[in-house]
Each structure stands twice: as C-alpha cells, then as structure tokens.
Tab-separated table of C-alpha atoms and ligand atoms in Angstrom:
chain	number	residue	atom	x	y	z
A	1	UNK	CA	0.315	9.458	-14.124
A	2	UNK	CA	-2.214	11.730	-12.514
A	3	UNK	CA	-1.314	13.820	-9.444
A	4	UNK	CA	-4.144	15.030	-7.207
A	5	UNK	CA	-3.491	17.414	-4.334
A	6	UNK	CA	-6.206	17.467	-1.670
A	7	UNK	CA	-6.555	19.936	1.188
A	8	UNK	CA	-6.319	17.420	3.997
A	9	UNK	CA	-5.565	13.835	4.986
A	10	UNK	CA	-9.312	13.212	5.334
A	11	UNK	CA	-10.032	14.392	1.782
A	12	UNK	CA	-7.108	12.365	0.420
A	13	UNK	CA	-8.387	9.249	2.204
A	14	UNK	CA	-11.955	9.813	1.040
A	15	UNK	CA	-10.927	10.075	-2.594
A	16	UNK	CA	-8.771	6.929	-2.413
A	17	UNK	CA	-11.642	5.004	-0.792
A	18	UNK	CA	-14.075	6.272	-3.424
A	19	UNK	CA	-11.785	5.087	-6.220
A	20	UNK	CA	-11.414	1.645	-4.624
A	21	UNK	CA	-15.168	1.405	-3.926
A	22	UNK	CA	-15.912	2.224	-7.546
A	23	UNK	CA	-13.824	-0.764	-8.649
A	24	UNK	CA	-15.468	-3.071	-6.081
A	25	UNK	CA	-18.961	-1.956	-7.156
A	26	UNK	CA	-18.286	-2.555	-10.827
A	27	UNK	CA	-16.392	-5.812	-10.220
A	28	UNK	CA	-17.607	-7.558	-7.042
A	29	UNK	CA	-14.802	-10.145	-7.255
A	30	UNK	CA	-12.122	-7.451	-7.590
A	31	UNK	CA	-8.573	-8.158	-6.458
A	32	UNK	CA	-7.228	-5.408	-4.213
A	33	UNK	CA	-3.560	-4.853	-3.428
A	34	UNK	CA	-3.282	-3.354	0.049
A	35	UNK	CA	-0.680	-1.537	2.116
A	36	UNK	CA	-0.079	-1.044	5.822
A	37	UNK	CA	1.515	1.877	7.684
A	38	UNK	CA	-0.118	5.043	8.966
A	39	UNK	CA	-1.010	6.491	5.542
A	40	UNK	CA	-3.866	4.149	4.438
A	41	UNK	CA	-5.638	4.034	7.816
A	42	UNK	CA	-8.021	6.860	6.813
A	43	UNK	CA	-8.799	5.089	3.530
A	44	UNK	CA	-9.622	1.886	5.414
A	45	UNK	CA	-11.836	3.826	7.866
A	46	UNK	CA	-13.769	5.264	4.941
A	47	UNK	CA	-14.135	1.826	3.289
A	48	UNK	CA	-15.474	0.478	6.604
A	49	UNK	CA	-17.956	3.371	6.747
A	50	UNK	CA	-19.047	2.632	3.168
A	51	UNK	CA	-19.523	-1.035	4.065
A	52	UNK	CA	-21.600	-0.194	7.159
A	53	UNK	CA	-23.626	2.715	5.782
A	54	UNK	CA	-23.737	2.069	2.042
A	55	UNK	CA	-23.528	-1.737	2.018
A	56	UNK	CA	-20.280	-1.812	0.059
A	57	UNK	CA	-19.894	-5.551	-0.383
A	58	UNK	CA	-16.523	-7.249	0.080
A	59	UNK	CA	-17.827	-10.826	0.196
A	60	UNK	CA	-16.270	-11.755	-3.154
A	61	UNK	CA	-13.202	-9.525	-2.954
A	62	UNK	CA	-9.686	-10.994	-2.795
A	63	UNK	CA	-6.770	-9.047	-1.322
A	64	UNK	CA	-2.986	-9.254	-1.429
A	65	UNK	CA	-0.858	-7.192	0.901
A	66	UNK	CA	2.437	-5.746	-0.167
A	67	UNK	CA	4.638	-6.936	2.633
A	68	UNK	CA	5.219	-8.473	6.052
A	69	UNK	CA	8.064	-8.546	8.547
A	70	UNK	CA	10.102	-11.747	8.725
A	71	UNK	CA	9.809	-13.616	12.036
A	72	UNK	CA	6.887	-11.646	13.466
A	73	UNK	CA	3.963	-14.018	14.057
A	74	UNK	CA	0.510	-12.890	12.852
A	75	UNK	CA	-0.539	-12.523	16.495
A	76	UNK	CA	2.154	-9.867	17.140
A	77	UNK	CA	0.452	-6.467	17.270
A	78	UNK	CA	3.059	-4.990	14.910
A	79	UNK	CA	2.708	-7.712	12.278
A	80	UNK	CA	1.030	-6.565	9.100
A	81	UNK	CA	-1.516	-9.423	9.280
A	82	UNK	CA	-2.563	-8.123	12.707
A	83	UNK	CA	-2.704	-4.573	11.325
A	84	UNK	CA	-4.923	-5.587	8.399
A	85	UNK	CA	-7.341	-7.562	10.588
A	86	UNK	CA	-7.499	-4.721	13.084
A	87	UNK	CA	-7.791	-1.818	10.641
A	88	UNK	CA	-9.937	-3.360	7.914
A	89	UNK	CA	-10.743	-7.058	7.642
A	90	UNK	CA	-12.433	-7.426	11.064
A	91	UNK	CA	-14.852	-4.614	10.192
A	92	UNK	CA	-16.052	-5.602	6.713
A	93	UNK	CA	-17.723	-8.695	5.261
A	94	UNK	CA	-14.594	-10.073	3.617
A	95	UNK	CA	-13.860	-13.795	3.638
A	96	UNK	CA	-10.521	-13.964	5.507
A	97	UNK	CA	-9.572	-16.973	3.370
A	98	UNK	CA	-9.441	-14.570	0.427
A	99	UNK	CA	-7.090	-12.170	2.227
A	100	UNK	CA	-3.375	-12.708	1.670
A	101	UNK	CA	-0.552	-11.185	3.678
A	102	UNK	CA	2.952	-12.585	3.114
A	103	UNK	CA	3.820	-15.204	5.728
A	104	UNK	CA	6.732	-13.840	7.735
A	105	UNK	CA	6.982	-17.172	9.558
A	106	UNK	CA	7.387	-19.238	6.356
A	107	UNK	CA	10.140	-21.855	6.754
A	108	UNK	CA	11.142	-21.729	3.091
A	109	UNK	CA	10.872	-18.044	2.218
A	110	UNK	CA	11.915	-18.273	-1.486
A	111	UNK	CA	9.302	-21.041	-2.040
A	112	UNK	CA	6.709	-18.943	-0.238
A	113	UNK	CA	7.507	-15.888	-2.405
A	114	UNK	CA	7.075	-17.965	-5.563
A	115	UNK	CA	3.743	-19.284	-4.243
A	116	UNK	CA	2.576	-15.726	-3.424
A	117	UNK	CA	3.263	-14.576	-6.983
A	118	UNK	CA	1.401	-17.623	-8.310
A	119	UNK	CA	-1.610	-16.838	-6.124
A	120	UNK	CA	-1.780	-13.286	-7.518
A	121	UNK	CA	-1.776	-14.688	-11.062
A	122	UNK	CA	-4.325	-17.358	-10.153
A	123	UNK	CA	-6.646	-14.659	-8.770
A	124	UNK	CA	-6.449	-12.913	-12.151
A	125	UNK	CA	-3.960	-10.191	-11.199
A	126	UNK	CA	-4.428	-7.131	-9.006
A	127	UNK	CA	-7.070	-4.606	-10.134
A	128	UNK	CA	-5.899	-1.754	-7.934
A	129	UNK	CA	-2.776	-1.566	-5.798
A	130	UNK	CA	-2.753	0.899	-2.916
A	131	UNK	CA	0.721	2.218	-2.040
A	132	UNK	CA	2.282	4.410	0.613
A	133	UNK	CA	5.740	5.856	0.191
A	134	UNK	CA	8.748	5.844	2.519
A	135	UNK	CA	10.628	9.032	3.344
A	136	UNK	CA	13.444	7.539	1.234
A	137	UNK	CA	11.129	6.871	-1.722
A	138	UNK	CA	10.573	3.171	-1.047
A	139	UNK	CA	7.383	1.428	-2.127
A	140	UNK	CA	6.415	-1.674	-0.177
A	141	UNK	CA	9.835	-2.630	1.249
A	142	UNK	CA	11.656	-2.039	-2.004
A	143	UNK	CA	14.375	0.167	-0.613
A	144	UNK	CA	16.602	2.501	-2.688
A	145	UNK	CA	18.730	0.412	-5.037
A	146	UNK	CA	16.079	-2.322	-5.457
A	147	UNK	CA	15.818	-3.679	-8.978
A	148	UNK	CA	12.992	-1.972	-10.842
A	149	UNK	CA	12.055	-5.399	-12.238
A	150	UNK	CA	12.138	-7.230	-8.891
A	151	UNK	CA	9.607	-9.864	-7.801
A	152	UNK	CA	8.336	-10.923	-4.370
A	153	UNK	CA	11.361	-11.702	-2.190
A	154	UNK	CA	13.014	-11.086	1.177
A	155	UNK	CA	14.693	-7.701	1.675
A	156	UNK	CA	16.922	-6.196	4.328
A	157	UNK	CA	15.335	-3.023	5.643
A	158	UNK	CA	17.159	0.232	5.160
A	159	UNK	CA	18.608	2.041	8.191
A	160	UNK	CA	16.150	4.936	7.610
A	161	UNK	CA	13.156	2.597	7.424
A	162	UNK	CA	14.191	0.883	10.670
A	163	UNK	CA	14.418	4.318	12.336
A	164	UNK	CA	11.046	5.401	10.834
A	165	UNK	CA	9.400	2.210	12.118
A	166	UNK	CA	10.981	2.336	15.573
A	167	UNK	CA	8.017	4.409	16.768
A	168	UNK	CA	5.864	1.284	16.608
A	169	UNK	CA	8.155	-0.838	18.817
A	170	UNK	CA	9.359	-0.481	22.421
A	171	UNK	CA	13.011	-0.185	21.373
A	172	UNK	CA	14.763	0.171	18.021
A	173	UNK	CA	16.380	-3.254	18.569
A	174	UNK	CA	12.944	-4.864	18.367
A	175	UNK	CA	12.316	-3.540	14.839
A	176	UNK	CA	12.632	-6.477	12.434
A	177	UNK	CA	15.578	-6.267	10.035
A	178	UNK	CA	14.017	-8.248	7.189
A	179	UNK	CA	10.709	-8.263	5.366
A	180	UNK	CA	9.013	-10.183	2.587
A	181	UNK	CA	7.889	-7.721	-0.031
A	182	UNK	CA	6.210	-7.732	-3.412
A	183	UNK	CA	8.774	-6.653	-5.980
A	184	UNK	CA	8.610	-3.494	-8.056
A	185	UNK	CA	7.921	-5.645	-11.141
A	186	UNK	CA	5.054	-7.329	-9.254
A	187	UNK	CA	3.548	-3.970	-8.234
A	188	UNK	CA	3.828	-2.579	-11.762
A	189	UNK	CA	1.675	-5.445	-13.086
A	190	UNK	CA	-1.361	-4.215	-11.134
A	191	UNK	CA	-3.963	-2.792	-13.516
A	192	UNK	CA	-4.024	0.496	-11.612
A	193	UNK	CA	-2.031	2.102	-8.815
A	194	UNK	CA	-3.041	4.605	-6.135
A	195	UNK	CA	-0.073	6.059	-4.251
A	196	UNK	CA	-0.910	8.086	-1.138
A	197	UNK	CA	1.300	10.525	0.729
A	198	UNK	CA	0.550	12.986	3.482
A	199	UNK	CA	2.600	15.196	5.820
A	200	UNK	CA	5.675	17.297	5.306
A	201	UNK	CA	8.107	14.392	5.866
A	202	UNK	CA	7.016	12.915	2.516
A	203	UNK	CA	7.513	16.162	0.547
A	204	UNK	CA	11.046	15.334	-0.693
A	205	UNK	CA	10.063	11.817	-1.718
A	206	UNK	CA	6.975	13.145	-3.545
A	207	UNK	CA	9.014	15.818	-5.339
A	208	UNK	CA	11.433	13.153	-6.613
A	209	UNK	CA	8.617	10.729	-7.477
A	210	UNK	CA	6.563	13.244	-9.452
A	211	UNK	CA	9.138	15.564	-10.973
A	212	UNK	CA	12.421	13.661	-10.759
A	213	UNK	CA	14.064	11.190	-13.130
A	214	UNK	CA	13.180	7.506	-12.866
A	215	UNK	CA	15.821	5.820	-10.770
A	216	UNK	CA	16.204	2.694	-8.646
A	217	UNK	CA	17.579	5.029	-5.954
A	218	UNK	CA	14.004	6.356	-5.528
A	219	UNK	CA	11.903	3.244	-6.234
A	220	UNK	CA	8.579	5.150	-6.272
A	221	UNK	CA	9.699	7.012	-9.428
A	222	UNK	CA	8.816	3.847	-11.381
A	223	UNK	CA	5.112	4.762	-11.092
A	224	UNK	CA	5.791	7.370	-13.811
A	225	UNK	CA	5.883	4.423	-16.224
A	226	UNK	CA	2.551	2.930	-15.114
A	227	UNK	CA	-0.282	3.545	-17.597
A	228	UNK	CA	-2.886	4.036	-14.857
A	229	UNK	CA	-1.308	5.512	-11.743
A	230	UNK	CA	-2.834	8.154	-9.474
A	231	UNK	CA	-0.822	9.904	-6.802
A	232	UNK	CA	-2.987	11.543	-4.141
A	233	UNK	CA	-1.379	13.795	-1.545
A	234	UNK	CA	-2.345	16.350	1.040
A	235	UNK	CA	-1.014	19.916	0.775
A	236	UNK	CA	2.013	19.280	3.017
A	237	UNK	CA	3.315	16.279	1.053
A	238	UNK	CA	2.997	18.235	-2.196
A	239	UNK	CA	4.551	21.429	-0.797
A	240	UNK	CA	7.818	21.017	-2.729
A	241	UNK	CA	6.229	20.345	-6.136
A	242	UNK	CA	6.993	23.101	-8.619
A	243	UNK	CA	4.046	22.697	-11.001
A	244	UNK	CA	0.269	23.077	-10.556
A	245	UNK	CA	-1.698	19.886	-9.936
A	246	UNK	CA	-5.417	19.143	-9.984
A	247	UNK	CA	-7.641	18.776	-6.933
A	248	UNK	CA	-9.893	16.214	-8.605
A	249	UNK	CA	-9.089	13.249	-10.851
A	250	UNK	CA	-10.207	13.386	-14.452
A	251	UNK	CA	-13.865	12.367	-14.761
A	252	UNK	CA	-13.069	9.187	-16.642
A	253	UNK	CA	-10.740	7.874	-13.964
A	254	UNK	CA	-13.009	8.517	-11.022
B	301	LIG	C1	3.581	-0.802	4.032
B	301	LIG	C2	4.503	-0.360	3.000
B	301	LIG	C3	5.437	0.787	3.211
B	301	LIG	C4	4.723	2.048	3.676
B	301	LIG	C5	5.691	3.202	3.827
B	301	LIG	C6	5.029	4.440	4.392
B	301	LIG	O1	2.827	-1.900	3.585
B	301	LIG	O2	4.503	-0.951	1.974
B	301	LIG	O3	6.106	1.051	2.009
B	301	LIG	O4	3.729	2.370	2.757
B	301	LIG	O5	6.759	2.842	4.647
B	301	LIG	O6	4.643	4.185	5.711
B	301	LIG	P1	3.688	5.206	6.506
B	301	LIG	O7	2.380	5.160	5.814
B	301	LIG	O8	3.608	4.636	7.892
B	301	LIG	O9	4.339	6.527	6.423
C-alpha cells in the first residue's frame, strides 16, 4: 500500500486523474470502478478536462459504480446515477450503455446484485477502483461490522452515514435508509485501488486505515491487504498520521 500526501484537494484530484488516465491510455477498453460523493468530483473534473483538451478517449471504457440508494429513481438529483451523469458521463465520450450503476429500483434486489457481480466478471474485472472513505471508515456502503469478504448486496446505512448525507437532502427523513453496495470482497478483486480522502473530518478514518490494525469495524483497513493500493490524501486528512509519507507515487506505479 502506498500513501501519498498532497498539498491540496486540487493536487490530490490531479494525481488520481493522471493515474486513471494512464490506465485508459494503455488499455482503451479499461474497466473503471467509480465512486460518488464529494471527494471524487475534482478527479472527474480533471478527467473531463483531459478528455476535452488532451483527447482522452473513453469510447471503449466500461464503468461500474460502487453503490446506489434503494428506492431513489435515476432521475432523482441525489441518486448516484444522476450524480455520475452530471459529474462525468455527460461530459466525456463514454457509451452510456457501458456505464453501470446499481439499480436502486430493482424489484428483486438479490437477483440484481448477483447479475451486477456477473457483469463485472464478464467485463474482465475492474482495472482500477476509485474509493472515497466515510468518517466511520466505510468504503462504498460497507459500514463498520461488514464482512471483509462480502459481495454486492443491500445494506442498511449507519446512523453516522445518514447524518453525513443529510446535507444533500431537504430533511434527514428524506435520506434513504438502504443502499445496494459492492461488497468488500468485490472491491478487493479490482486489479488496483485508489482511495482518496481530503479534509480534517477524514483524519481519524485515515489514521486507522493507514496505521491501525485490519478490522471489520473500520472496513477501509482492508486495503492494507491489497497488492496494488494507493491512498492519496490532502494535508488535512493526513494530519493525524504519525509517520512520514511521500508526495509522489513511486515511478513504476505512476
Ligand atoms: C460513494 C461511496 C461512499 C463515499 C464516502 C465518502 O460512492 O462509496 O463510501 O465515498 O461516503 O463520501 P464523501 O466523498 O462525500 O465524503
């Protein structure tokens, strides 16, 4: 696991985008695992810039998103499908048919989850999975206590996550209580991981993830076991780390 501490959110986002772009350039039909939330927005902006100014080509790329709220239709402005269209897909030359976001409106959710896993395998597996991290150490919607071997399934959102997400809804009662999420086992099968964290409110979670013991109570700690994981933070999110970390990834990784 490599930990890179950048000076700012912009620099963190630029590096993540550069790492993703490098994969897309070397493998035009790459399979990208994507995340929503506030953290990756800068990375998506940079990928859009690279598409517009440097002709980064997404026409053969396939994507799988980590998660989606149950019972929010794709037209709802807080659904993750809406978020992905708005923040990335509508601005690049990707074929929307190759973009996958879990279907929160699926009638048979267990059957849908099985199908989603099959589609990832059929696409050849995920080349790079982008991750954010919850203040409680969750990855995707795998809340503390989630099985470290879990697969795509429906999860009840943690009280803290509901509170964290309330800022996106008119009232806290409107925040969905359930989500479909890739499992931790699913995420760990990606060929590489990039976990992003910025701001002070992620500092405790990053300390536990980087320097703490692996535990289901902090799901992100599992990335310590991934053979090709990069954690990129800004200064604030890394402020509680006790060791020195690099500002640039090793040449071979970049
Ligand atoms: C979103 C996701 C979540 C977020 C996490 C951090 O697809 O999987 O785990 O990455 O909740 O959210 P932000 O980036 O809004 O702080």
